[in-house]
CSV table of C-alpha atoms in Angstrom, one decimal:
chain,number,residue,atom,x,y,z
A,1,MET,CA,8.5,17.7,-23.3
A,2,LYS,CA,9.5,20.0,-20.7
A,3,THR,CA,11.1,19.4,-17.6
A,4,ASP,CA,9.4,20.8,-14.5
A,5,VAL,CA,12.0,18.8,-11.9
A,6,LEU,CA,15.3,17.4,-12.6
A,7,VAL,CA,16.3,14.8,-9.6
A,8,ILE,CA,20.0,14.2,-9.4
A,9,GLY,CA,20.3,11.2,-6.9
A,10,SER,CA,20.4,7.8,-5.7
A,11,LEU,CA,18.4,4.9,-6.5
A,12,ASN,CA,18.5,1.8,-4.0
A,13,PHE,CA,16.7,-1.1,-3.9
A,14,ASP,CA,15.4,-1.8,-0.6
A,15,ILE,CA,14.5,-4.4,1.7
A,16,LEU,CA,12.8,-4.2,4.9
A,17,VAL,CA,12.6,-6.4,8.0
A,18,LYS,CA,9.6,-5.9,10.1
A,19,GLN,CA,10.3,-6.3,13.6
A,20,GLU,CA,9.6,-5.6,17.4
A,21,ARG,CA,12.9,-4.0,18.4
A,22,LEU,CA,16.6,-3.8,16.7
A,23,PRO,CA,18.4,-7.2,18.3
A,24,LEU,CA,21.3,-6.6,20.7
A,25,VAL,CA,25.1,-7.2,19.8
A,26,GLY,CA,25.3,-10.4,19.6
A,27,GLU,CA,21.8,-11.3,19.8
A,28,THR,CA,20.1,-13.5,17.1
A,29,PHE,CA,16.5,-11.9,16.5
A,30,THR,CA,13.6,-12.9,14.9
A,31,GLY,CA,12.0,-10.8,12.4
A,32,GLU,CA,8.0,-10.7,11.7
A,33,GLY,CA,8.6,-10.3,8.0
A,34,LEU,CA,9.9,-9.1,4.8
A,35,LEU,CA,9.4,-6.6,1.9
A,36,GLN,CA,11.3,-5.6,-0.9
A,37,MET,CA,11.2,-2.7,-3.0
A,38,PRO,CA,12.5,0.4,-5.1
A,39,GLY,CA,14.1,3.2,-2.7
A,40,GLY,CA,16.5,5.3,-2.8
A,41,LYS,CA,16.2,9.3,-1.8
A,42,GLY,CA,16.5,10.6,-5.5
A,43,GLY,CA,14.0,7.8,-6.4
A,44,ASN,CA,11.8,8.2,-4.0
A,45,GLN,CA,11.6,12.3,-4.4
A,46,ALA,CA,11.5,11.7,-8.3
A,47,VAL,CA,8.5,9.5,-7.8
A,48,GLN,CA,6.5,11.7,-5.7
A,49,CYS,CA,7.1,14.5,-7.9
A,50,ALA,CA,5.8,12.8,-10.5
A,51,ARG,CA,2.6,11.4,-8.6
A,52,LEU,CA,1.8,14.8,-8.1
A,53,GLY,CA,1.6,15.8,-11.9
A,54,LEU,CA,5.2,17.2,-12.2
A,55,ARG,CA,6.9,16.6,-15.5
A,56,VAL,CA,10.3,14.6,-14.1
A,57,LYS,CA,13.4,13.5,-15.2
A,58,MET,CA,15.7,11.5,-13.3
A,59,VAL,CA,19.6,10.8,-13.6
A,60,GLY,CA,21.3,8.5,-11.8
A,61,CYS,CA,23.0,5.3,-11.7
A,62,VAL,CA,21.6,1.5,-11.0
A,63,GLY,CA,23.4,-1.8,-11.5
A,64,ASP,CA,23.4,-4.2,-14.2
A,65,ASP,CA,21.3,-6.6,-12.2
A,66,LEU,CA,17.8,-7.4,-11.6
A,67,PHE,CA,17.7,-4.5,-8.8
A,68,GLY,CA,18.4,-1.8,-11.3
A,69,GLU,CA,15.9,-3.2,-14.1
A,70,GLU,CA,13.4,-3.1,-10.9
A,71,LEU,CA,14.2,0.4,-10.1
A,72,ILE,CA,14.0,1.6,-13.6
A,73,LYS,CA,10.8,-0.4,-13.9
A,74,SER,CA,9.2,1.4,-10.8
A,75,LEU,CA,10.5,5.2,-12.3
A,76,LYS,CA,8.8,4.4,-15.7
A,77,ASP,CA,5.6,3.2,-14.1
A,78,ASN,CA,5.3,6.3,-12.2
A,79,ASP,CA,6.2,8.4,-15.4
A,80,VAL,CA,9.3,9.8,-14.9
A,81,ALA,CA,12.0,9.7,-17.5
A,82,CYS,CA,14.4,7.7,-17.2
A,83,SER,CA,16.4,8.0,-20.1
A,84,ASP,CA,20.1,9.5,-18.2
A,85,ILE,CA,20.2,6.8,-15.8
A,86,LYS,CA,23.4,4.4,-16.3
A,87,GLN,CA,23.4,1.1,-15.6
A,88,PHE,CA,27.1,0.2,-14.1
A,89,GLY,CA,28.3,-2.7,-11.5
A,90,ALA,CA,25.8,-3.7,-8.7
A,91,SER,CA,23.0,-1.7,-7.4
A,92,GLY,CA,22.9,0.6,-4.3
A,93,LEU,CA,21.0,-1.3,-1.7
A,94,GLY,CA,18.8,-0.1,1.8
A,95,LEU,CA,18.7,-2.5,4.6
A,96,VAL,CA,15.7,-1.0,6.0
A,97,GLN,CA,14.5,-2.5,9.7
A,98,ILE,CA,11.0,-1.4,10.5
A,99,LEU,CA,10.2,-1.5,14.5
A,100,LYS,CA,6.7,-1.8,15.6
A,101,SER,CA,6.6,1.8,16.2
A,102,GLY,CA,6.6,2.5,12.7
A,103,ASP,CA,10.2,4.2,13.6
A,104,TYR,CA,12.5,2.6,11.0
A,105,CYS,CA,16.8,2.2,10.7
A,106,SER,CA,18.7,1.6,7.7
A,107,THR,CA,22.2,0.9,6.0
A,108,ILE,CA,22.9,1.9,2.5
A,109,ILE,CA,25.3,0.5,0.4
A,110,LYS,CA,26.8,3.1,-2.1
A,111,GLY,CA,26.8,0.4,-4.9
A,112,ALA,CA,26.3,1.8,-8.2
A,113,ASN,CA,25.3,5.2,-7.0
A,114,TYR,CA,28.7,6.0,-6.9
A,115,ALA,CA,29.7,5.4,-10.6
A,116,LEU,CA,27.8,8.4,-11.4
A,117,GLU,CA,30.6,11.0,-12.7
A,118,VAL,CA,30.8,14.4,-13.3
A,119,GLY,CA,30.9,13.5,-17.1
A,120,ASP,CA,27.6,12.5,-17.0
A,121,ILE,CA,26.2,15.8,-15.6
A,122,LYS,CA,24.9,17.6,-19.1
A,123,ASP,CA,24.1,21.3,-20.1
A,124,SER,CA,21.1,19.5,-21.7
A,125,PHE,CA,19.7,19.0,-18.0
A,126,PHE,CA,19.4,22.2,-17.2
A,127,ALA,CA,18.0,23.7,-20.5
A,128,ASP,CA,14.3,24.0,-19.4
A,129,SER,CA,15.0,25.9,-16.1
A,130,PRO,CA,13.7,23.0,-14.4
A,131,LEU,CA,13.7,23.0,-10.4
A,132,VAL,CA,17.3,20.7,-9.7
A,133,ILE,CA,16.7,18.1,-6.4
A,134,LEU,CA,19.9,17.0,-5.0
A,135,GLN,CA,21.0,14.7,-2.1
A,136,SER,CA,24.1,13.3,-0.8
A,137,GLU,CA,24.0,9.8,-1.5
A,138,ILE,CA,25.8,10.4,-4.6
A,139,ALA,CA,29.6,11.1,-5.0
A,140,PRO,CA,30.0,14.8,-3.7
A,141,GLU,CA,31.9,16.2,-6.6
A,142,VAL,CA,28.7,15.2,-8.9
A,143,VAL,CA,26.3,16.9,-6.2
A,144,THR,CA,28.7,19.9,-6.3
A,145,LEU,CA,29.1,20.0,-10.3
A,146,ALA,CA,25.4,19.6,-10.6
A,147,ILE,CA,24.6,22.9,-8.0
A,148,GLU,CA,27.5,24.9,-10.1
A,149,LYS,CA,25.6,23.9,-13.5
A,150,ALA,CA,21.9,25.1,-12.2
A,151,ARG,CA,22.7,28.4,-11.1
A,152,GLN,CA,24.4,28.6,-14.5
A,153,PHE,CA,21.2,27.9,-16.4
A,154,HIS,CA,19.6,30.2,-14.0
A,155,CYS,CA,17.8,26.6,-12.1
A,156,PRO,CA,16.3,27.0,-8.8
A,157,VAL,CA,18.5,24.5,-6.5
A,158,LEU,CA,16.8,22.2,-3.5
A,159,LEU,CA,19.4,20.4,-1.4
A,160,ASN,CA,18.4,17.8,0.8
A,161,ASN,CA,21.7,17.2,2.7
A,162,ALA,CA,20.9,13.7,3.9
A,163,PRO,CA,23.0,11.9,5.2
A,164,ALA,CA,24.4,14.8,6.4
A,165,ARG,CA,28.3,15.8,4.8
A,166,ASP,CA,30.3,18.8,4.9
A,167,ILE,CA,29.3,21.1,2.4
A,168,ASP,CA,31.7,24.4,1.4
A,169,ARG,CA,30.3,27.4,2.2
A,170,ALA,CA,30.8,28.5,-1.9
A,171,THR,CA,28.5,25.7,-2.6
A,172,LEU,CA,25.9,26.4,0.0
A,173,SER,CA,25.8,29.9,-1.0
A,174,LYS,CA,24.2,28.5,-4.4
A,175,VAL,CA,21.5,26.6,-2.9
A,176,ASP,CA,18.1,28.2,-3.2
A,177,TYR,CA,16.3,25.6,-0.5
A,178,LEU,CA,18.1,23.4,1.8
A,179,VAL,CA,15.9,20.9,3.6
A,180,VAL,CA,17.2,18.7,6.6
A,181,ASN,CA,16.2,17.0,9.2
A,182,GLU,CA,17.6,17.6,13.0
A,183,THR,CA,20.3,14.9,12.7
A,184,GLU,CA,21.5,16.3,9.9
A,185,ALA,CA,20.9,20.4,11.0
A,186,ALA,CA,23.0,19.5,14.3
A,187,PHE,CA,25.7,17.7,12.0
A,188,MET,CA,26.2,20.6,10.2
A,189,LEU,CA,26.4,23.0,13.2
A,190,GLY,CA,27.7,21.4,15.7
A,191,TYR,CA,25.3,21.3,18.3
A,192,PRO,CA,22.3,19.3,19.4
A,193,VAL,CA,18.9,20.1,17.4
A,194,VAL,CA,15.8,18.4,19.3
A,195,HIS,CA,13.4,20.7,20.0
A,196,PRO,CA,11.6,23.0,17.9
A,197,GLU,CA,13.5,26.1,19.2
A,198,ASP,CA,16.8,24.4,18.8
A,199,ALA,CA,15.7,23.6,14.6
A,200,LEU,CA,14.6,27.4,14.6
A,201,LYS,CA,18.0,28.7,15.7
A,202,ALA,CA,19.7,26.2,13.7
A,203,ALA,CA,17.5,27.3,10.5
A,204,ARG,CA,18.5,30.9,11.2
A,205,VAL,CA,22.1,30.0,11.1
A,206,LEU,CA,22.1,28.4,7.9
A,207,ARG,CA,19.9,30.8,6.1
A,208,THR,CA,23.0,33.0,6.3
A,209,GLN,CA,24.7,30.6,3.9
A,210,VAL,CA,21.9,29.7,1.4
A,211,ARG,CA,19.9,32.0,-1.3
A,212,LYS,CA,16.3,31.5,0.1
A,213,ALA,CA,15.0,29.2,2.6
A,214,VAL,CA,16.0,26.7,4.8
A,215,ILE,CA,13.6,24.1,6.1
A,216,VAL,CA,14.7,21.3,8.9
A,217,THR,CA,12.3,18.7,9.7
A,218,LEU,CA,10.9,17.1,13.0
A,219,GLY,CA,8.9,14.1,11.9
A,220,GLU,CA,6.2,14.1,14.5
A,221,LYS,CA,7.6,17.6,16.0
A,222,GLY,CA,6.5,19.4,12.8
A,223,SER,CA,8.8,21.7,10.7
A,224,VAL,CA,10.6,24.7,10.9
A,225,VAL,CA,11.3,27.3,7.7
A,226,VAL,CA,13.5,30.4,7.7
A,227,SER,CA,13.3,32.5,4.6
A,228,ASP,CA,12.5,36.0,3.9
A,229,ASP,CA,9.0,35.8,4.0
A,230,GLU,CA,8.7,33.0,6.7
A,231,ASN,CA,10.0,32.4,10.1
A,232,GLY,CA,8.5,29.7,12.5
A,233,HIS,CA,7.0,26.5,13.1
A,234,PHE,CA,4.4,24.1,11.5
A,235,ALA,CA,2.8,21.2,13.0
A,236,ALA,CA,2.9,17.9,11.7
A,237,VAL,CA,-0.4,16.4,10.5
A,238,LYS,CA,-1.3,14.2,12.8
A,239,CYS,CA,-2.1,10.2,11.7
A,240,ASP,CA,-4.7,7.7,13.8
A,241,THR,CA,-2.3,5.1,12.2
A,242,VAL,CA,1.7,5.3,11.6
A,243,VAL,CA,2.7,1.9,9.9
A,244,ASP,CA,6.2,2.9,8.6
A,245,THR,CA,7.8,6.2,8.1
A,246,THR,CA,10.3,4.9,5.2
A,247,GLY,CA,10.3,7.8,3.0
A,248,ALA,CA,7.9,10.0,4.4
A,249,GLY,CA,10.9,12.9,4.0
A,250,ASP,CA,11.8,12.0,0.5
A,251,SER,CA,7.3,12.3,-0.1
A,252,TYR,CA,7.4,15.7,2.1
A,253,ILE,CA,10.2,16.9,-0.1
A,254,GLY,CA,8.3,15.6,-3.4
A,255,ALA,CA,5.4,17.5,-2.1
A,256,LEU,CA,7.7,20.7,-1.5
A,257,SER,CA,8.9,20.6,-4.6
A,258,TYR,CA,5.4,21.0,-6.5
A,259,GLY,CA,4.5,24.0,-4.0
A,260,ILE,CA,7.6,25.8,-5.2
A,261,ILE,CA,7.2,24.6,-9.1
A,262,LYS,CA,3.6,26.1,-8.7
A,263,GLN,CA,4.6,29.2,-6.9
A,264,LEU,CA,2.7,28.3,-3.7
A,265,PRO,CA,4.1,30.8,-1.0
A,266,LEU,CA,6.3,28.8,1.2
A,267,ALA,CA,3.9,28.8,3.9
A,268,ASP,CA,1.0,26.6,2.1
A,269,SER,CA,4.1,24.4,0.6
A,270,ILE,CA,5.2,23.3,3.4
A,271,ARG,CA,1.5,22.4,5.0
A,272,PHE,CA,1.1,20.5,1.8
A,273,ALA,CA,4.3,18.9,2.4
A,274,SER,CA,2.7,17.6,5.8
A,275,GLU,CA,0.1,16.3,4.5
A,276,VAL,CA,1.8,14.3,1.7
A,277,SER,CA,4.1,12.7,3.8
A,278,ALA,CA,1.5,12.0,6.2
A,279,PHE,CA,-0.8,10.3,4.0
A,280,SER,CA,2.5,8.1,2.9
A,281,VAL,CA,3.2,6.9,6.4
A,282,GLN,CA,0.2,4.8,6.9
A,283,ASN,CA,1.3,2.4,4.6
A,284,TYR,CA,4.1,0.1,4.2
A,285,GLY,CA,7.2,0.8,2.2
A,286,GLY,CA,8.5,4.3,0.4
A,287,GLN,CA,7.4,5.0,-3.2
A,288,GLY,CA,4.3,2.2,-3.0
A,289,SER,CA,3.2,4.4,-0.5
A,290,PHE,CA,3.3,8.0,-1.9
A,291,PRO,CA,-0.4,9.7,-2.6
A,292,THR,CA,-1.0,11.1,-5.9
A,293,LEU,CA,-2.8,14.4,-6.3
A,294,ASN,CA,-6.1,12.9,-6.0
A,295,ASN,CA,-5.2,11.4,-2.5
A,296,VAL,CA,-4.7,15.2,-0.9
A,297,GLN,CA,-6.3,17.5,-2.9
A,298,PRO,CA,-9.8,17.2,-2.6
A,299,CYS,CA,-10.1,18.5,1.0
A,300,HIS,CA,-7.5,21.4,0.5
A,301,ALA,CA,-7.0,24.1,-2.1
A,302,TYR,CA,-3.5,23.4,-2.9
A,303,SER,CA,-3.4,23.9,-7.1
């Protein structure tokens, strides 16, 4: 089967605590509920792509434990190809605190994600010239090699530098689409990015370092894009009820990837990504809250 999207990245089992606020240092605070579900930026992005009807292969590593089994099961249930997922050691975990506002804080435990090695990245993965999606929750040398392989095989690359880390200019120059949020953009450039005007300035600087486009996401403030054809701010899709923003950025990237694969204008891809991520924040959790194409397409001409 031809692959539309190759996701090389992280798989974490998420443990989410619903609570009114964060505890103070030294304070024991009572949570209001507990949720457990598959996650990780790589897994989330793969699932959202698949739910929109794309043919997806996932490459990563989970633990040889019950968490790992659940992570693979979720991918298979969403029609993601999993034959190149390793099992070794203990699974990566995401410890997430969901606040009453719908905002969240998270701590990631790397676990098996860093057991994915450069030797696991095979030339055969790139044979169909799929869109290659990468994040920064796996070892940096694996990300660098995957980007180099993608260029060698003429595959477009979407890099989500999250959580943010230093990336050398030579590697960035092989990336087609760079997607970061305001915090990650600030890390990469060394100055604050708070308002859409800041984000647009940051995107213009970063655009000089990549092949096609830079997108900076701003949550409820929308997103900005700088490419050869687009240069501006896109408003967020308003939601009456925001329940949980966990995974919203991954949902956005999955939908953006759909637009890229379908060769939509970048502006339409961004509007569609905003619509899809807005749907996801109206329910708890990551993968379980992601929409299918039927959930978001009837009112829009995205196809």
